[in-house]
PDB file of C-alpha atoms in Angstrom:
ATOM      1  CA  VAL A   1       6.190  -0.735   4.370  1.00 87.00           C
ATOM      2  CA  ALA A   2       4.865  -4.217   4.802  1.00 90.00           C
ATOM      3  CA  ILE A   3       1.470  -3.300   6.110  1.00 91.00           C
ATOM      4  CA  SER A   4       1.250  -0.906   2.979  1.00 91.00           C
ATOM      5  CA  ILE A   5       2.067  -3.582   0.733  1.00 93.00           C
ATOM      6  CA  VAL A   6      -0.603  -6.146   1.810  1.00 93.00           C
ATOM      7  CA  ILE A   7      -2.993  -3.088   1.458  1.00 92.00           C
ATOM      8  CA  GLY A   8      -2.080  -2.054  -2.246  1.00 92.00           C
ATOM      9  CA  PHE A   9      -1.386  -6.042  -3.159  1.00 94.00           C
ATOM     10  CA  LEU A  10      -5.594  -6.731  -2.046  1.00 92.00           C
ATOM     11  CA  VAL A  11      -6.699  -3.444  -3.290  1.00 93.00           C
ATOM     12  CA  GLY A  12      -5.061  -3.910  -6.796  1.00 92.00           C
ATOM     13  CA  ALA A  13      -6.101  -7.364  -7.061  1.00 92.00           C
ATOM     14  CA  VAL A  14      -9.756  -7.012  -6.173  1.00 91.00           C
ATOM     15  CA  ALA A  15     -10.037  -4.326  -8.460  1.00 91.00           C
ATOM     16  CA  SER A  16      -8.403  -6.255 -11.172  1.00 90.00           C
ATOM     17  CA  PHE A  17     -10.481  -9.511 -10.687  1.00 86.00           C
ATOM     18  CA  GLY A  18     -13.666  -7.913  -9.247  1.00 83.00           C
ATOM     19  CA  GLY A  19     -15.029  -7.103 -12.608  1.00 82.00           C
ATOM     20  CA  ARG A  20     -16.075  -3.556 -14.332  1.00 89.00           C
ATOM     21  CA  LEU A  21     -18.098  -2.253 -11.505  1.00 92.00           C
ATOM     22  CA  VAL A  22     -15.823  -3.117  -8.763  1.00 91.00           C
ATOM     23  CA  ASP A  23     -12.862  -2.161 -10.671  1.00 89.00           C
ATOM     24  CA  GLY A  24     -14.156   1.275 -11.286  1.00 90.00           C
ATOM     25  CA  THR A  25     -15.381   1.861  -7.816  1.00 92.00           C
ATOM     26  CA  VAL A  26     -12.278   0.631  -6.273  1.00 92.00           C
ATOM     27  CA  MET A  27      -9.859   2.866  -8.755  1.00 92.00           C
ATOM     28  CA  ARG A  28     -12.040   5.925  -7.922  1.00 93.00           C
ATOM     29  CA  PHE A  29     -11.449   5.459  -4.166  1.00 91.00           C
ATOM     30  CA  VAL A  30      -7.825   5.084  -4.975  1.00 92.00           C
ATOM     31  CA  ASP A  31      -7.725   8.048  -7.480  1.00 90.00           C
ATOM     32  CA  LEU A  32      -9.370  10.007  -4.208  1.00 90.00           C
ATOM     33  CA  ALA A  33      -6.555   8.731  -2.034  1.00 87.00           C
ATOM     34  CA  MET A  34      -3.810   9.567  -4.503  1.00 87.00           C
ATOM     35  CA  THR A  35      -5.281  13.100  -4.718  1.00 88.00           C
ATOM     36  CA  LEU A  36      -5.192  14.348  -0.970  1.00 81.00           C
ATOM     37  CA  PRO A  37      -1.963  16.188  -0.116  1.00 80.00           C
ATOM     38  CA  PRO A  38       0.659  13.660   1.577  1.00 78.00           C
ATOM     39  CA  VAL A  39       1.797  16.166   4.071  1.00 79.00           C
ATOM     40  CA  ILE A  40      -1.395  17.668   5.061  1.00 83.00           C
ATOM     41  CA  PHE A  41      -3.214  14.047   4.970  1.00 80.00           C
ATOM     42  CA  LEU A  42      -0.201  12.660   7.434  1.00 81.00           C
ATOM     43  CA  LEU A  43      -0.225  15.675   9.887  1.00 82.00           C
ATOM     44  CA  VAL A  44      -3.828  15.197  10.229  1.00 83.00           C
ATOM     45  CA  LEU A  45      -3.611  11.356  10.730  1.00 79.00           C
ATOM     46  CA  ALA A  46      -0.996  11.637  12.934  1.00 78.00           C
ATOM     47  CA  SER A  47      -2.513  14.344  15.311  1.00 80.00           C
ATOM     48  CA  ILE A  48      -5.674  11.882  15.366  1.00 84.00           C
ATOM     49  CA  ALA A  49      -3.908   8.822  16.236  1.00 77.00           C
ATOM     50  CA  GLY A  50      -1.422  10.462  18.743  1.00 75.00           C
ATOM     51  CA  THR A  51       2.395   9.623  19.374  1.00 78.00           C
ATOM     52  CA  GLY A  52       3.832   6.599  19.752  1.00 76.00           C
ATOM     53  CA  ILE A  53       5.387   3.863  17.580  1.00 81.00           C
ATOM     54  CA  ALA A  54       2.420   1.892  16.482  1.00 81.00           C
ATOM     55  CA  PRO A  55       0.254   4.994  15.549  1.00 81.00           C
ATOM     56  CA  THR A  56       3.102   5.968  13.198  1.00 82.00           C
ATOM     57  CA  ILE A  57       3.759   2.661  11.609  1.00 83.00           C
ATOM     58  CA  LEU A  58      -0.286   2.910  10.903  1.00 83.00           C
ATOM     59  CA  VAL A  59      -0.157   6.275   9.362  1.00 82.00           C
ATOM     60  CA  ILE A  60       2.822   5.890   7.357  1.00 84.00           C
ATOM     61  CA  SER A  61       1.339   2.589   5.891  1.00 85.00           C
ATOM     62  CA  LEU A  62      -2.114   4.392   5.334  1.00 83.00           C
ATOM     63  CA  LEU A  63      -0.178   6.775   3.108  1.00 84.00           C
ATOM     64  CA  SER A  64       1.732   4.780   1.095  1.00 86.00           C
ATOM     65  CA  TRP A  65      -0.468   1.932  -0.437  1.00 89.00           C
ATOM     66  CA  PRO A  66      -2.692   3.584  -3.814  1.00 90.00           C
ATOM     67  CA  VAL A  67       0.535   4.049  -5.974  1.00 91.00           C
ATOM     68  CA  LEU A  68       1.162   0.193  -5.366  1.00 93.00           C
ATOM     69  CA  SER A  69      -2.379  -0.968  -5.756  1.00 93.00           C
ATOM     70  CA  ARG A  70      -2.645   0.962  -9.494  1.00 93.00           C
ATOM     71  CA  MET A  71       0.902  -0.772 -10.079  1.00 94.00           C
ATOM     72  CA  VAL A  72      -0.518  -4.184  -9.104  1.00 93.00           C
ATOM     73  CA  ARG A  73      -3.772  -3.538 -10.769  1.00 93.00           C
ATOM     74  CA  ALA A  74      -2.183  -2.971 -14.108  1.00 93.00           C
ATOM     75  CA  ARG A  75      -0.227  -6.188 -13.739  1.00 93.00           C
ATOM     76  CA  LEU A  76      -2.883  -8.524 -12.703  1.00 92.00           C
ATOM     77  CA  LEU A  77      -5.070  -7.234 -15.764  1.00 91.00           C
ATOM     78  CA  GLU A  78      -2.304  -8.127 -18.044  1.00 92.00           C
ATOM     79  CA  LEU A  79      -1.686 -11.482 -16.129  1.00 90.00           C
ATOM     80  CA  ARG A  80      -5.862 -12.487 -15.989  1.00 86.00           C
ATOM     81  CA  GLU A  81      -5.906 -13.214 -20.060  1.00 87.00           C
ATOM     82  CA  ARG A  82      -2.866 -14.864 -19.865  1.00 90.00           C
ATOM     83  CA  ASP A  83      -3.230 -18.795 -20.810  1.00 90.00           C
ATOM     84  CA  PHE A  84      -2.210 -20.305 -17.430  1.00 88.00           C
ATOM     85  CA  VAL A  85      -4.944 -18.080 -15.633  1.00 87.00           C
ATOM     86  CA  VAL A  86      -7.601 -19.049 -18.052  1.00 88.00           C
ATOM     87  CA  ALA A  87      -6.947 -22.690 -17.772  1.00 92.00           C
ATOM     88  CA  ALA A  88      -6.998 -22.367 -14.018  1.00 89.00           C
ATOM     89  CA  ARG A  89      -9.997 -20.317 -14.205  1.00 87.00           C
ATOM     90  CA  GLY A  90     -11.527 -22.734 -16.273  1.00 90.00           C
ATOM     91  CA  MET A  91     -10.556 -25.752 -14.024  1.00 92.00           C
ATOM     92  CA  GLY A  92     -12.505 -24.126 -11.134  1.00 88.00           C
ATOM     93  CA  ALA A  93      -9.899 -22.585  -9.512  1.00 85.00           C
ATOM     94  CA  GLY A  94     -11.450 -19.558  -7.050  1.00 85.00           C
ATOM     95  CA  LEU A  95     -10.278 -15.947  -6.687  1.00 86.00           C
ATOM     96  CA  PRO A  96      -8.296 -16.788  -3.545  1.00 87.00           C
ATOM     97  CA  HIS A  97      -6.102 -19.448  -5.556  1.00 89.00           C
ATOM     98  CA  LEU A  98      -5.789 -17.159  -8.474  1.00 88.00           C
ATOM     99  CA  LEU A  99      -4.385 -14.491  -6.617  1.00 88.00           C
ATOM    100  CA  PHE A 100      -2.062 -16.472  -4.395  1.00 88.00           C
ATOM    101  CA  ARG A 101      -0.652 -18.973  -6.609  1.00 90.00           C
ATOM    102  CA  HIS A 102      -0.876 -17.009  -9.932  1.00 88.00           C
ATOM    103  CA  GLY A 103      -1.030 -13.235  -9.188  1.00 88.00           C
ATOM    104  CA  LEU A 104       1.635 -12.894  -6.244  1.00 91.00           C
ATOM    105  CA  PRO A 105       4.505 -14.693  -7.913  1.00 92.00           C
ATOM    106  CA  ASN A 106       3.965 -12.570 -10.967  1.00 91.00           C
ATOM    107  CA  CYS A 107       3.938  -9.401  -8.972  1.00 91.00           C
ATOM    108  CA  ILE A 108       6.783 -10.081  -6.506  1.00 94.00           C
ATOM    109  CA  ASP A 109       9.027  -7.916  -8.619  1.00 93.00           C
ATOM    110  CA  ILE A 110       6.941  -4.954  -8.352  1.00 93.00           C
ATOM    111  CA  LEU A 111       6.426  -5.717  -4.690  1.00 93.00           C
ATOM    112  CA  VAL A 112      10.249  -5.874  -3.724  1.00 94.00           C
ATOM    113  CA  VAL A 113      10.968  -2.723  -5.565  1.00 94.00           C
ATOM    114  CA  TYR A 114       8.168  -0.522  -4.253  1.00 93.00           C
ATOM    115  CA  ALA A 115       9.335  -2.017  -0.824  1.00 93.00           C
ATOM    116  CA  THR A 116      12.721  -0.647  -0.871  1.00 94.00           C
ATOM    117  CA  LEU A 117      11.791   2.400  -2.287  1.00 92.00           C
ATOM    118  CA  GLN A 118       9.210   3.001   0.444  1.00 92.00           C
ATOM    119  CA  ILE A 119      11.607   2.159   2.951  1.00 92.00           C
ATOM    120  CA  ALA A 120      13.529   5.379   2.524  1.00 91.00           C
ATOM    121  CA  ASN A 121      10.170   7.497   2.465  1.00 89.00           C
ATOM    122  CA  ALA A 122       8.618   5.826   5.400  1.00 88.00           C
ATOM    123  CA  ILE A 123      12.152   6.758   7.209  1.00 88.00           C
ATOM    124  CA  LEU A 124      11.819  10.169   6.123  1.00 87.00           C
ATOM    125  CA  LEU A 125       8.390  10.556   6.987  1.00 85.00           C
ATOM    126  CA  GLU A 126       8.799   9.153  10.401  1.00 84.00           C
ATOM    127  CA  ALA A 127      11.842  11.725  11.347  1.00 85.00           C
ATOM    128  CA  GLY A 128       9.415  14.582   9.993  1.00 84.00           C
ATOM    129  CA  LEU A 129       6.574  13.533  12.322  1.00 82.00           C
ATOM    130  CA  SER A 130       8.843  12.705  15.085  1.00 81.00           C
ATOM    131  CA  PHE A 131      10.388  16.441  14.724  1.00 82.00           C
ATOM    132  CA  LEU A 132       6.931  18.107  14.597  1.00 81.00           C
ATOM    133  CA  GLY A 133       6.033  15.974  17.957  1.00 79.00           C
ATOM    134  CA  LEU A 134       3.557  14.128  16.315  1.00 78.00           C
ATOM    135  CA  GLY A 135       5.732  10.638  15.768  1.00 75.00           C
ATOM    136  CA  ILE A 136       7.665   8.441  18.332  1.00 75.00           C
ATOM    137  CA  ALA A 137       7.659   9.908  22.184  1.00 72.00           C
ATOM    138  CA  PRO A 138      11.008  11.504  22.995  1.00 76.00           C
ATOM    139  CA  PRO A 139      12.249   8.945  25.125  1.00 76.00           C
ATOM    140  CA  GLU A 140      12.711   6.497  22.069  1.00 75.00           C
ATOM    141  CA  ALA A 141      15.208   6.997  19.709  1.00 71.00           C
ATOM    142  CA  SER A 142      14.352   8.365  16.188  1.00 76.00           C
ATOM    143  CA  SER A 143      16.152  10.903  14.036  1.00 73.00           C
ATOM    144  CA  GLY A 144      13.198  13.583  14.278  1.00 69.00           C
ATOM    145  CA  ASN A 145      13.798  13.587  17.715  1.00 69.00           C
ATOM    146  CA  MET A 146      17.666  13.890  17.411  1.00 71.00           C
ATOM    147  CA  LEU A 147      16.921  17.031  15.469  1.00 72.00           C
ATOM    148  CA  ASN A 148      15.152  18.659  18.425  1.00 69.00           C
TER     149      ASN A 148
END
């Protein structure tokens, strides 16, 4: 969940502060990632990555970031027009300063709520993958392995 939050925040931040061309390109990529059927995409990625804890974490993280990036982008598009961000930009603040000093504190509510909801989703996805034999290997404890 933490990996997907980092990816989602960075993609949404780059899209919102990057300008019109970057925003359009990044958001079309996010739209493409959102249109893929999640279960089929999850099974394909899991079969490519293999079994184990690290590949399962990577597969679940790669599946759950697009929705967060759209929410972060919407918040930062609204935020970049606020007076304190315009003043910081006028005083010469760079993009990393704007993102981590102003953007991240104003997006923390979205990130916390999304992380809370995604933990349950990640548990269900891991249990499904382990039940099918594509997740965590059987000597390790897993909900999907216990169902077998």
